[in-house]
Coordinates of N, CA and C in Angstrom, one line a residue:
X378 N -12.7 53.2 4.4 CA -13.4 52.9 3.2 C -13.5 54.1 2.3
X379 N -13.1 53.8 1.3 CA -13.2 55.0 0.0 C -14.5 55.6 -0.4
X380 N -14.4 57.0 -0.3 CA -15.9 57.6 -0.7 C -16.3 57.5 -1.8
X381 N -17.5 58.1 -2.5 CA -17.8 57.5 -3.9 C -17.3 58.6 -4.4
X382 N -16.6 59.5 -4.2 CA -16.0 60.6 -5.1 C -14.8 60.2 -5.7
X383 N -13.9 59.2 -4.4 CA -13.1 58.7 -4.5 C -12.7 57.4 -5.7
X384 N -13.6 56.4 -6.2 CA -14.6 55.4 -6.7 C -13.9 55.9 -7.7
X385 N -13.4 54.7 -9.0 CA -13.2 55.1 -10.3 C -14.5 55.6 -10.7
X386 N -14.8 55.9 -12.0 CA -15.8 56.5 -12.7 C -16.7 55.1 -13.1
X387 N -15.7 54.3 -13.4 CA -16.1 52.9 -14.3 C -17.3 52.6 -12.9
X388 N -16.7 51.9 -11.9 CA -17.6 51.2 -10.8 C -18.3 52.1 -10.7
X389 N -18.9 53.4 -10.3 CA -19.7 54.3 -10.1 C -20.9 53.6 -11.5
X390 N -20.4 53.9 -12.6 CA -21.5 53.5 -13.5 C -21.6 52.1 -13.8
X391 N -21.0 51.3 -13.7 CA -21.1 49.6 -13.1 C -23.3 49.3 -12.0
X392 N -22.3 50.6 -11.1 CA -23.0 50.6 -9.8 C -24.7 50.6 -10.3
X393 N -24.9 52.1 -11.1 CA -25.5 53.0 -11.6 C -26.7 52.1 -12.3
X394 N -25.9 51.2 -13.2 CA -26.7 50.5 -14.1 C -27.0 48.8 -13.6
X395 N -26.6 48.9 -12.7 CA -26.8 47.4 -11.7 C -28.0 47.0 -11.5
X396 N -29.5 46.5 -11.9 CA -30.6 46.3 -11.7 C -30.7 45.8 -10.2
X397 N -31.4 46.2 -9.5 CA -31.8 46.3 -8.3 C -32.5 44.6 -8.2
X398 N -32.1 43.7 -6.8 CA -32.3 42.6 -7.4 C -34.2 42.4 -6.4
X399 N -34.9 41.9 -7.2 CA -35.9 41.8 -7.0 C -36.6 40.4 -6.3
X400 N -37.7 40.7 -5.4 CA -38.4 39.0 -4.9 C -39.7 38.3 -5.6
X401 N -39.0 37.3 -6.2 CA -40.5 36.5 -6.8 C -40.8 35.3 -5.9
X402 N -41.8 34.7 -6.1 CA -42.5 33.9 -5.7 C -41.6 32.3 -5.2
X403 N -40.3 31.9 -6.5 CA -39.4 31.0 -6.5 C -38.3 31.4 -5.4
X404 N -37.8 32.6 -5.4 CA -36.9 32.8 -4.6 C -37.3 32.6 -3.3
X405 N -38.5 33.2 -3.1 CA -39.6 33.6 -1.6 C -39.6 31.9 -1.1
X406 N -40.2 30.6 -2.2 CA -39.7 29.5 -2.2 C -38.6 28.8 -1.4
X407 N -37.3 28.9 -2.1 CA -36.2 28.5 -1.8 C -35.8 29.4 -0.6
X408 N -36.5 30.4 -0.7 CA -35.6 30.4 1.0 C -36.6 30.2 2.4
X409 N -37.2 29.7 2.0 CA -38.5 28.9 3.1 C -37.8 27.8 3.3
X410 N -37.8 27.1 2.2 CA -37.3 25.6 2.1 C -35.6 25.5 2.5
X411 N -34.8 26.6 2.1 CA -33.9 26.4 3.2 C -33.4 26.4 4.4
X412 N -34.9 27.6 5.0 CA -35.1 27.9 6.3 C -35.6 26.3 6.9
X413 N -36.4 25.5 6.1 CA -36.9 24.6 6.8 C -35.8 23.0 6.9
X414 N -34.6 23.3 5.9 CA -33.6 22.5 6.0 C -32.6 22.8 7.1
X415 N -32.2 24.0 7.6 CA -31.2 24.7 8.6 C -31.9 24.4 9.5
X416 N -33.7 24.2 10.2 CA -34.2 23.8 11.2 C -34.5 22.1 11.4
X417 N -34.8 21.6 10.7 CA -34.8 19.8 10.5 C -33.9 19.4 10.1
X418 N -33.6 18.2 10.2 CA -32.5 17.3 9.5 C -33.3 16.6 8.3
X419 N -34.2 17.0 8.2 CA -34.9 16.1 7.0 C -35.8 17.1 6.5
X420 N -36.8 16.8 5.6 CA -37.8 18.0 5.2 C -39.3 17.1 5.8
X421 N -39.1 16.0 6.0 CA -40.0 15.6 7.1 C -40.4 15.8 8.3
X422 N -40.0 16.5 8.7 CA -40.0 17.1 10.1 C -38.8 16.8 11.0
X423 N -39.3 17.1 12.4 CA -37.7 17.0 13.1 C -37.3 15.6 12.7
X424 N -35.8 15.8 13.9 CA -35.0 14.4 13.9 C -35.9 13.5 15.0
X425 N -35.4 12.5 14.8 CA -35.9 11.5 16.0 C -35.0 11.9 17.1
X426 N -36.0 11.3 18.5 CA -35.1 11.6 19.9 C -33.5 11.2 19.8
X427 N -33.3 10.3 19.0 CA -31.9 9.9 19.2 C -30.7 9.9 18.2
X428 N -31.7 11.1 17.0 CA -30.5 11.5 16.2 C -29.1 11.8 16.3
X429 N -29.2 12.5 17.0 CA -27.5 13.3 17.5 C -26.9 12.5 18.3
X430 N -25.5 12.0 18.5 CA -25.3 11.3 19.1 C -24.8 12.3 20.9
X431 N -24.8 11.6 21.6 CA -24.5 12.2 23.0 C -23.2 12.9 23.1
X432 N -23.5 13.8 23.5 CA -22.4 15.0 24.0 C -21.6 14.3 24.8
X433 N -20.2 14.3 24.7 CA -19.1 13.9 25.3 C -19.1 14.5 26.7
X434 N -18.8 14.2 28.3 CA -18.5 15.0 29.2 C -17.4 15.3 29.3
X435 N -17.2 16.8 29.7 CA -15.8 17.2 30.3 C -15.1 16.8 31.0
X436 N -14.0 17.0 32.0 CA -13.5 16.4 32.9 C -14.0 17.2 34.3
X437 N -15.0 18.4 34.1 CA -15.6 19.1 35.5 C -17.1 18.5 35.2
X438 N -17.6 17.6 34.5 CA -18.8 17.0 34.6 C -18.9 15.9 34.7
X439 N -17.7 15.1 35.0 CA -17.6 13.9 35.5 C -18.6 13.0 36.8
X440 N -19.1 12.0 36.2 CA -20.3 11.5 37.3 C -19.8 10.5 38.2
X441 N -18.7 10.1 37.6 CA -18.1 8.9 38.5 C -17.9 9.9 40.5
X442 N -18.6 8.2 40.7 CA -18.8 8.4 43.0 C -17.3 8.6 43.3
X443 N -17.5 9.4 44.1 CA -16.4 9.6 45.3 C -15.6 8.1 45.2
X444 N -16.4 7.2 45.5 CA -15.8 6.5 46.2 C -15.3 5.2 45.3
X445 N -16.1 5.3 43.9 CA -14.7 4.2 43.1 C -13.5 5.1 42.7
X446 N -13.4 6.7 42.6 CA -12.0 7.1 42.5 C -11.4 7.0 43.8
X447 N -11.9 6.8 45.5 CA -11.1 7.0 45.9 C -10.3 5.5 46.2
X448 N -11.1 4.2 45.4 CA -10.9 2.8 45.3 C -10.0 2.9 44.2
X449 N -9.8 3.6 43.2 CA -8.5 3.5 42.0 C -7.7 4.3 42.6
X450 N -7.7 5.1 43.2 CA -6.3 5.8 44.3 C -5.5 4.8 44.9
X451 N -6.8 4.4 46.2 CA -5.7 3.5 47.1 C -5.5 2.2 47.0
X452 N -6.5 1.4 46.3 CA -6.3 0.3 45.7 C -5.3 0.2 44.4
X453 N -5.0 0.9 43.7 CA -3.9 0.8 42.4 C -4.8 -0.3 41.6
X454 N -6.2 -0.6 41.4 CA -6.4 -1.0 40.1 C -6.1 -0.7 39.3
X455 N -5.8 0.4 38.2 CA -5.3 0.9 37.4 C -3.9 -0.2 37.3
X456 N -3.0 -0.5 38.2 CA -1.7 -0.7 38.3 C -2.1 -2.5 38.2
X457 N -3.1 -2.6 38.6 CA -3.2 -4.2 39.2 C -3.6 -4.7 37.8
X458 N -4.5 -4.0 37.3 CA -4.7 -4.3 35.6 C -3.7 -4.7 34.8
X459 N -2.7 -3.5 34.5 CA -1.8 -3.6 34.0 C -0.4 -5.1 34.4
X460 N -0.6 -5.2 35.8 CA 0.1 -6.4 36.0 C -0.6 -7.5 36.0
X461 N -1.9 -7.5 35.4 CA -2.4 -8.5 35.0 C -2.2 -9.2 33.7
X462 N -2.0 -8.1 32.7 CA -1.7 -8.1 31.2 C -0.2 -8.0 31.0
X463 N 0.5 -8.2 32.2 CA 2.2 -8.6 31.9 C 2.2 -9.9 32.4
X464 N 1.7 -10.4 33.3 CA 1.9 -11.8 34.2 C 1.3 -12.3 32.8
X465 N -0.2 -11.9 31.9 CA -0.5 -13.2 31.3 C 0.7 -13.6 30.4
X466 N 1.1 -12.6 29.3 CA 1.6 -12.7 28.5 C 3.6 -13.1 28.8
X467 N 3.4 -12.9 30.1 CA 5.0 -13.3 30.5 C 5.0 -15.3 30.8
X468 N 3.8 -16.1 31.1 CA 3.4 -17.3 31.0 C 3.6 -17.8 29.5
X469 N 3.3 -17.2 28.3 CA 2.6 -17.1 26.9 C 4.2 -17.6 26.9
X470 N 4.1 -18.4 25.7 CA 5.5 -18.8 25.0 C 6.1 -18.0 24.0
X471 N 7.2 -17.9 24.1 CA 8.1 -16.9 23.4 C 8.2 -16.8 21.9
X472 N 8.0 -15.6 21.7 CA 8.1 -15.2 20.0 C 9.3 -15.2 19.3
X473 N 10.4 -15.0 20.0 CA 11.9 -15.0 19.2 C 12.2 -16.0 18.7
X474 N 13.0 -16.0 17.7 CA 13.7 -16.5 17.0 C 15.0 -16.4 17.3
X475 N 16.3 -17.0 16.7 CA 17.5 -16.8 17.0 C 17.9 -16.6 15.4
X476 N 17.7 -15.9 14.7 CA 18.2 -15.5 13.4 C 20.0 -15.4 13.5
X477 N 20.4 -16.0 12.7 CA 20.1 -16.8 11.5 C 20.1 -18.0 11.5
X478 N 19.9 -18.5 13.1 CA 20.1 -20.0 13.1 C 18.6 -20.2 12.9
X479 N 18.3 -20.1 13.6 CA 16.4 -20.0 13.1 C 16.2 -19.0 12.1
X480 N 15.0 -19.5 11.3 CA 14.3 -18.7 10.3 C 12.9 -18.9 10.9
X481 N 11.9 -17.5 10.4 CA 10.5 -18.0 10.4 C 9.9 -18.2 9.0
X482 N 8.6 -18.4 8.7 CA 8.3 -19.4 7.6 C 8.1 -17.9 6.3
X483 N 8.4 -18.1 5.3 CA 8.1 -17.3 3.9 C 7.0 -17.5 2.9
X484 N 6.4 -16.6 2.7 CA 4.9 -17.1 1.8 C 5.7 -17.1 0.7
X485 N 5.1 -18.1 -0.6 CA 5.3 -18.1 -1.4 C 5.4 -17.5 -2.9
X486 N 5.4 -16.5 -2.6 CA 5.1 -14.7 -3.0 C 6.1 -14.3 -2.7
X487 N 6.9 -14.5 -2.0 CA 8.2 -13.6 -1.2 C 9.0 -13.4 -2.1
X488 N 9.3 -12.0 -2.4 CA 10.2 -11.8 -4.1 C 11.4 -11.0 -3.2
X489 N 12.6 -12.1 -3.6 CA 13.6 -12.0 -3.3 C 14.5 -12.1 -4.7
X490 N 16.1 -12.6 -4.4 CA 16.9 -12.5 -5.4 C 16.3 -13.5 -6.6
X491 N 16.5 -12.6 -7.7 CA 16.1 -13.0 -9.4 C 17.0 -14.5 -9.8
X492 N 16.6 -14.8 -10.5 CA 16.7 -16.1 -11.1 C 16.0 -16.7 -12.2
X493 N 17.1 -17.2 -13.4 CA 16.5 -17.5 -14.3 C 16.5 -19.1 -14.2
X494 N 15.1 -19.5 -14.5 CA 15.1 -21.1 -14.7 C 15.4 -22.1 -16.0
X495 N 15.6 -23.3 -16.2 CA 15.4 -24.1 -17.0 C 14.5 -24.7 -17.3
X496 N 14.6 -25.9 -18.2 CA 13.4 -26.7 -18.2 C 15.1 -28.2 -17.6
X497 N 13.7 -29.1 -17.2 CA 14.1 -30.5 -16.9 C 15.2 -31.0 -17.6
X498 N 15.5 -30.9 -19.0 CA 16.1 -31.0 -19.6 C 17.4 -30.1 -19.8
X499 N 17.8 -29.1 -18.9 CA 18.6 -28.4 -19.2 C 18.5 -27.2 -19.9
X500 N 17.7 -27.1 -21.0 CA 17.3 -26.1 -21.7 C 16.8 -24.8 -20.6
X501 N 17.1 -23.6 -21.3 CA 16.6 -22.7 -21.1 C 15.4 -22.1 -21.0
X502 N 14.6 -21.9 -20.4 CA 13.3 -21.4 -20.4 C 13.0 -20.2 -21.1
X503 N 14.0 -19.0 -21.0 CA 13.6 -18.0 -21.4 C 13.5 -18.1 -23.2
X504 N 12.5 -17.3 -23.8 CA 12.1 -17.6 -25.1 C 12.9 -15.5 -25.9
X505 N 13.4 -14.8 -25.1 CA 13.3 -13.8 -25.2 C 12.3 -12.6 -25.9
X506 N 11.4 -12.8 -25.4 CA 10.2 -12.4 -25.9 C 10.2 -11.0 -25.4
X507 N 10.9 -10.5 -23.8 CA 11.5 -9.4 -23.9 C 10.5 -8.7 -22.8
X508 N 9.0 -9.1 -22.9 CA 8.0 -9.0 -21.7 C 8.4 -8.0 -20.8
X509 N 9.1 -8.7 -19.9 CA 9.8 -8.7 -18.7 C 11.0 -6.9 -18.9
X510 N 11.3 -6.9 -20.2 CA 12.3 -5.9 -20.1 C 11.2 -4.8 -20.1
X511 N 10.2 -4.9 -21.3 CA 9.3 -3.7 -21.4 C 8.1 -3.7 -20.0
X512 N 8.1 -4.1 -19.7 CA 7.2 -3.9 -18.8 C 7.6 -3.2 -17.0
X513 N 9.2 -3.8 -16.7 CA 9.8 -3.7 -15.9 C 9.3 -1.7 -15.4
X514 N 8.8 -1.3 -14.6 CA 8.9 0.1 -14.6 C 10.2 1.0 -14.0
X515 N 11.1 0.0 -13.6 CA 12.4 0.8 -12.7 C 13.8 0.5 -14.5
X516 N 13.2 -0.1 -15.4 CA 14.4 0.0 -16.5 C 15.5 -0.7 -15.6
X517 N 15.4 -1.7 -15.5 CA 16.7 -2.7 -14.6 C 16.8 -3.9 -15.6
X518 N 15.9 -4.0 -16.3 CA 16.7 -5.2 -16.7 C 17.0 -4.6 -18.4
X519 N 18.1 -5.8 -19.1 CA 18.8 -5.6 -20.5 C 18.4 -6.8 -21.0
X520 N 18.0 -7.0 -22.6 CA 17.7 -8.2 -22.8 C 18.2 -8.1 -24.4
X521 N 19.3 -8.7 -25.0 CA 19.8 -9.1 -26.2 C 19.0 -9.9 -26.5
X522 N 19.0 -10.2 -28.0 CA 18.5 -12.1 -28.7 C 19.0 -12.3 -30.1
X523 N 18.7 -13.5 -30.0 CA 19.5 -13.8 -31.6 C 18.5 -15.0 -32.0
X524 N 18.3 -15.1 -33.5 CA 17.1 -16.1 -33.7 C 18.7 -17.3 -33.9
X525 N 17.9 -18.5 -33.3 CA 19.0 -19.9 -33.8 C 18.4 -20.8 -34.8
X526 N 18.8 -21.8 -35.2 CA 18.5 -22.4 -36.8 C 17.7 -23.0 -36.6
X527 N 16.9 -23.2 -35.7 CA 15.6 -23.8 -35.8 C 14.3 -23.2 -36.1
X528 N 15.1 -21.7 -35.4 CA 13.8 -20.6 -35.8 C 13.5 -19.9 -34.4
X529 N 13.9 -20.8 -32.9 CA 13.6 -20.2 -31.8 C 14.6 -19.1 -32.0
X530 N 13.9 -18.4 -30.8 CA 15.3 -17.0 -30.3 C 15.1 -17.6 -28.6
X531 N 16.5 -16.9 -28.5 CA 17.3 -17.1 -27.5 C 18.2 -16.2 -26.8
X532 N 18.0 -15.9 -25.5 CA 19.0 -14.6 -25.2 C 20.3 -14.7 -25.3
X533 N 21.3 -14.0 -25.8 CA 22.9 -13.5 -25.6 C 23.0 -12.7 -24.6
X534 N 21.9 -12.0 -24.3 CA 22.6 -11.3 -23.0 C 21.3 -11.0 -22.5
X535 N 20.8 -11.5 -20.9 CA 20.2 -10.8 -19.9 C 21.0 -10.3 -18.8
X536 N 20.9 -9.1 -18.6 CA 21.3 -8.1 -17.4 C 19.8 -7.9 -16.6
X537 N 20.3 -7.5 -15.4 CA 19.2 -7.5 -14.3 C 20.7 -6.3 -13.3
X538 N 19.8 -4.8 -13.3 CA 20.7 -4.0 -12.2 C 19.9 -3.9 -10.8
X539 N 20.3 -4.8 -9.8 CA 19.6 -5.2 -8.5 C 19.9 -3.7 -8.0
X540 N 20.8 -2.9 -8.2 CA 20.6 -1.7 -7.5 C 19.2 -0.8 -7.9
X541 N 19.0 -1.2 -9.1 CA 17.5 -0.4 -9.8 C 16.5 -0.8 -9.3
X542 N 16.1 -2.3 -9.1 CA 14.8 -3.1 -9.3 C 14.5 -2.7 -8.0
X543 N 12.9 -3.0 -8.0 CA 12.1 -2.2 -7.1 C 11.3 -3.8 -6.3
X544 N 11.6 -4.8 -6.9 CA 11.0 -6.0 -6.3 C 9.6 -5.7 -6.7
X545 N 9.0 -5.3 -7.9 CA 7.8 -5.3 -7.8 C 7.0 -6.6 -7.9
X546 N 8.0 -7.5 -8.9 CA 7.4 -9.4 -9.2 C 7.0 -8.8 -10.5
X547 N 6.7 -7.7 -11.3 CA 6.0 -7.5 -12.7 C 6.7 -8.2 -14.1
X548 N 8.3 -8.6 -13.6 CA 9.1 -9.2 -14.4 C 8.6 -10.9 -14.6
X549 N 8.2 -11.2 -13.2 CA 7.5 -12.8 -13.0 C 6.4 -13.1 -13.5
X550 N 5.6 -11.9 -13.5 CA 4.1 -12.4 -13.7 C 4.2 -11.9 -15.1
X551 N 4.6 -11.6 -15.7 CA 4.4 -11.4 -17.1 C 5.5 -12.4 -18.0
X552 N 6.1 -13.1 -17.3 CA 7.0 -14.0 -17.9 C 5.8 -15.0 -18.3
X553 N 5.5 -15.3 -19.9 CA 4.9 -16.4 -20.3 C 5.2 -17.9 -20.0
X554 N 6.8 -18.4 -19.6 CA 7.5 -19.3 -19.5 C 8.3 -20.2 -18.0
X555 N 7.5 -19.2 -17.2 CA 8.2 -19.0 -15.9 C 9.7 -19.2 -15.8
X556 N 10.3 -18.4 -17.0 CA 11.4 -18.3 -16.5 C 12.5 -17.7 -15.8
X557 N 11.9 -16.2 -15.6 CA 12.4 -15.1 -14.7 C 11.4 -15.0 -13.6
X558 N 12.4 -15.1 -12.5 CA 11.3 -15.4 -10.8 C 12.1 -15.0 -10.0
X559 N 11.5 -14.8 -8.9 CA 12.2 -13.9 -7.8 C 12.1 -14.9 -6.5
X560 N 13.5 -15.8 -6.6 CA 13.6 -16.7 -5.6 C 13.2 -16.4 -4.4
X561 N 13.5 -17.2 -2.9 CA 12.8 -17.1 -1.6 C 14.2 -16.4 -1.0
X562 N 15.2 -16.0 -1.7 CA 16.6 -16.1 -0.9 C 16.5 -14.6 -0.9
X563 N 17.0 -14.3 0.0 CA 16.7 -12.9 1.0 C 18.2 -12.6 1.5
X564 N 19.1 -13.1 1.1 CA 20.3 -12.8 1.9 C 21.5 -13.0 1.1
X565 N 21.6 -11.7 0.3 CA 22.4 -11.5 -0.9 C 23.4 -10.5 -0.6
X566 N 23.5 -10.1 0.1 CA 24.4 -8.8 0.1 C 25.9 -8.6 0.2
X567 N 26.5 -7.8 -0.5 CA 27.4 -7.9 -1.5 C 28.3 -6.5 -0.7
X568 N 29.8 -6.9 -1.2 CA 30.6 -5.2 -0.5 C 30.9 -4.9 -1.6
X569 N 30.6 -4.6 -2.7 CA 31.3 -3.9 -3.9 C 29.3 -3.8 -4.9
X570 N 29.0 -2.4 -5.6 CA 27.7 -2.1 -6.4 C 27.9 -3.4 -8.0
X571 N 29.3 -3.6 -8.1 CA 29.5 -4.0 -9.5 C 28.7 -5.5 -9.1
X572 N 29.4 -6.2 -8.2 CA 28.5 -7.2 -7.6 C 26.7 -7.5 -7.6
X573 N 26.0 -6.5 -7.9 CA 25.0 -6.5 -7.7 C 24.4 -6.0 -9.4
X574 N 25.5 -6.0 -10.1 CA 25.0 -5.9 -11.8 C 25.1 -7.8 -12.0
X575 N 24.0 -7.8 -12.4 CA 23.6 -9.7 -12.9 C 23.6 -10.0 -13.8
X576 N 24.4 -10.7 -14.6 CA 24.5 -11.2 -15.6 C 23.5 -12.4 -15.9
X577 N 23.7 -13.1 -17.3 CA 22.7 -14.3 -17.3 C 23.3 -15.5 -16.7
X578 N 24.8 -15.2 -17.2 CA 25.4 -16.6 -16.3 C 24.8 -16.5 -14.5
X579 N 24.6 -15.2 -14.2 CA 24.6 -14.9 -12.6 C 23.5 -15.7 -12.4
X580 N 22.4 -15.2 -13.2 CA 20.8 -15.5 -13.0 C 20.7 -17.1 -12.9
X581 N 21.6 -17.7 -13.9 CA 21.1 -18.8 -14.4 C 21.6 -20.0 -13.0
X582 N 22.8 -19.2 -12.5 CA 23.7 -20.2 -11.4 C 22.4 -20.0 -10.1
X583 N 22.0 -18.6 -10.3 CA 20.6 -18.5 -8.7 C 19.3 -19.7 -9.5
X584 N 19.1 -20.0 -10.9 CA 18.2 -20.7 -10.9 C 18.6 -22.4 -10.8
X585 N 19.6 -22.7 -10.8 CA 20.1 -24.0 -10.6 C 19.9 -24.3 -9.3
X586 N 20.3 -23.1 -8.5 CA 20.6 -23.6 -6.7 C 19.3 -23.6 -6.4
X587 N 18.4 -22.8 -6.9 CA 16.6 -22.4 -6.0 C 16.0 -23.2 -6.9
X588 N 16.4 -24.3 -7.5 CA 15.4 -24.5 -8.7 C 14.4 -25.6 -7.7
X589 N 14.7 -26.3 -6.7 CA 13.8 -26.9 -5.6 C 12.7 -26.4 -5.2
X590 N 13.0 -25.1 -4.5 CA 12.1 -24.1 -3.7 C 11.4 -23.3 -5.0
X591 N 12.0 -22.9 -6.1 CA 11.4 -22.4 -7.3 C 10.0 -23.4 -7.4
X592 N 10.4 -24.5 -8.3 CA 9.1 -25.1 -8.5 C 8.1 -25.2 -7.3
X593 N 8.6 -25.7 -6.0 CA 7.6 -25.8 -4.8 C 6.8 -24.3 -4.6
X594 N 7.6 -23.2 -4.7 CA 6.5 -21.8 -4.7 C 5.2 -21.4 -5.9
X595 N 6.6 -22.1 -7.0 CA 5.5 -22.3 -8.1 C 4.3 -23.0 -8.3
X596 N 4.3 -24.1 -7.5 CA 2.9 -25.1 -7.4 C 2.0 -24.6 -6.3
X597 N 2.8 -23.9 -5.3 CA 1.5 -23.7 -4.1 C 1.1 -22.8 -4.5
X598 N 1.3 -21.5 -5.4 CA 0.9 -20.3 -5.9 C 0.1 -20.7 -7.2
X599 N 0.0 -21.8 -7.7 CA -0.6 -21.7 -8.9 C -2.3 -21.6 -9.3
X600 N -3.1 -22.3 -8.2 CA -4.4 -22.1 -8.1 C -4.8 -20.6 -8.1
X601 N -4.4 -19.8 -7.9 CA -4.3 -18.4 -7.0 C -3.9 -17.3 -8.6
X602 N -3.3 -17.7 -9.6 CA -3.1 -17.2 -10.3 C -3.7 -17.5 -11.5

């Protein structure tokens, strides 16, 4: 440690002019009162008998008799347990499936490949309102429009890049018209990336084929939304 010879000049008179710190009555206070917090858990006085919870024992303070460890030695309970909770569950009926001949069941939430719908009539659902492009947070979808002579607009071009999209459903639930939805179909996969850029003709052919299972997800989900 550095002598005070050593000491810049500055900290020496720092030091010099430092008021000596003094005890009043409030400080004399507060540290009673935190003396009496460090000793109680309350400022009420002690804890109750059963504040603290019980000290864990070691494995050299162990209370267990002689004689049930020397009964989990030579008896193999420990072992007999354990073949108790395989025999049950080896009775229990089997969880597998045989995929893809079997399927198990899908909630109606299950956001799989995109699809655009129509209405009953053939008509197109989408109004291009565009929702769905601005809101998307992965930038996957493209959305053209053109107004037609009635005054509606109508899309020229939806793109959807399935390598982008994140499946979040934000494209679905902000669609006013339920036209863009994320069918139950799970088993899309493609050997070329270009394959997986979607056009609206793409969209519109996945909404013709799911348009069964579309409406049925649509109605069991609708209370809920």
């Amino acid at each position: 440690m550095p002598s005070a010879a050593q000491l810049p000049v500055t900290m020496l008179a720092l030091a010099a002019t430092r008021p000596a710190a003094r005890s009043t009555p409030a400080a004399a206070m507060m540290g009673s009162r935190l003396i009496a917090a460090r000793t109680y858990a309350t400022p009420a006085g002690p804890p109750p008998a059963n504040f603290r919870p019980k000290r864990h024992e070691t494995w050299d303070e162990d209370k267990e008799s002689t004689l049930n460890k020397m009964g989990r030695y030579f008896l193999l309970s420990e072992m007999a347990r354990g073949m108790y909770v395989l025999m049950e569950q080896f009775f229990r009926p089997p969880y597998t499936i045989y995929y893809p001949f079997e399927k198990g069941p899908i909630s109606p939430r299950f956001r799989g490949e995109h699809a655009l719908r129509r209405y009953p009539s053939g008509e197109e659902r989408c109004i291009a309102c565009k929702l769905c492009e601005a809101i998307c947070p992965a930038q996957a979808i493209t959305i053209e429009a053109e107004e037609r002579a009635d005054g509606s607009r109508r899309t020229t071009r939806y793109d959807i890049d399935m390598t982008k999209c994140i499946y979040c459903g934000f494209c679905q639930e902000s669609c006013p018209v339920d036209a863009i939805v994320e069918s139950p179909n799970a088993e899309y996969a493609t050997e070329t990336r270009e394959e997986l850029l979607y056009n609206k003709e793409k969209l519109l052919q996945n909404g013709d084929k799911w348009e069964p299972e579309l409406a049925a997800v649509i109605r069991a989900d609708a209370p809920y939304r």
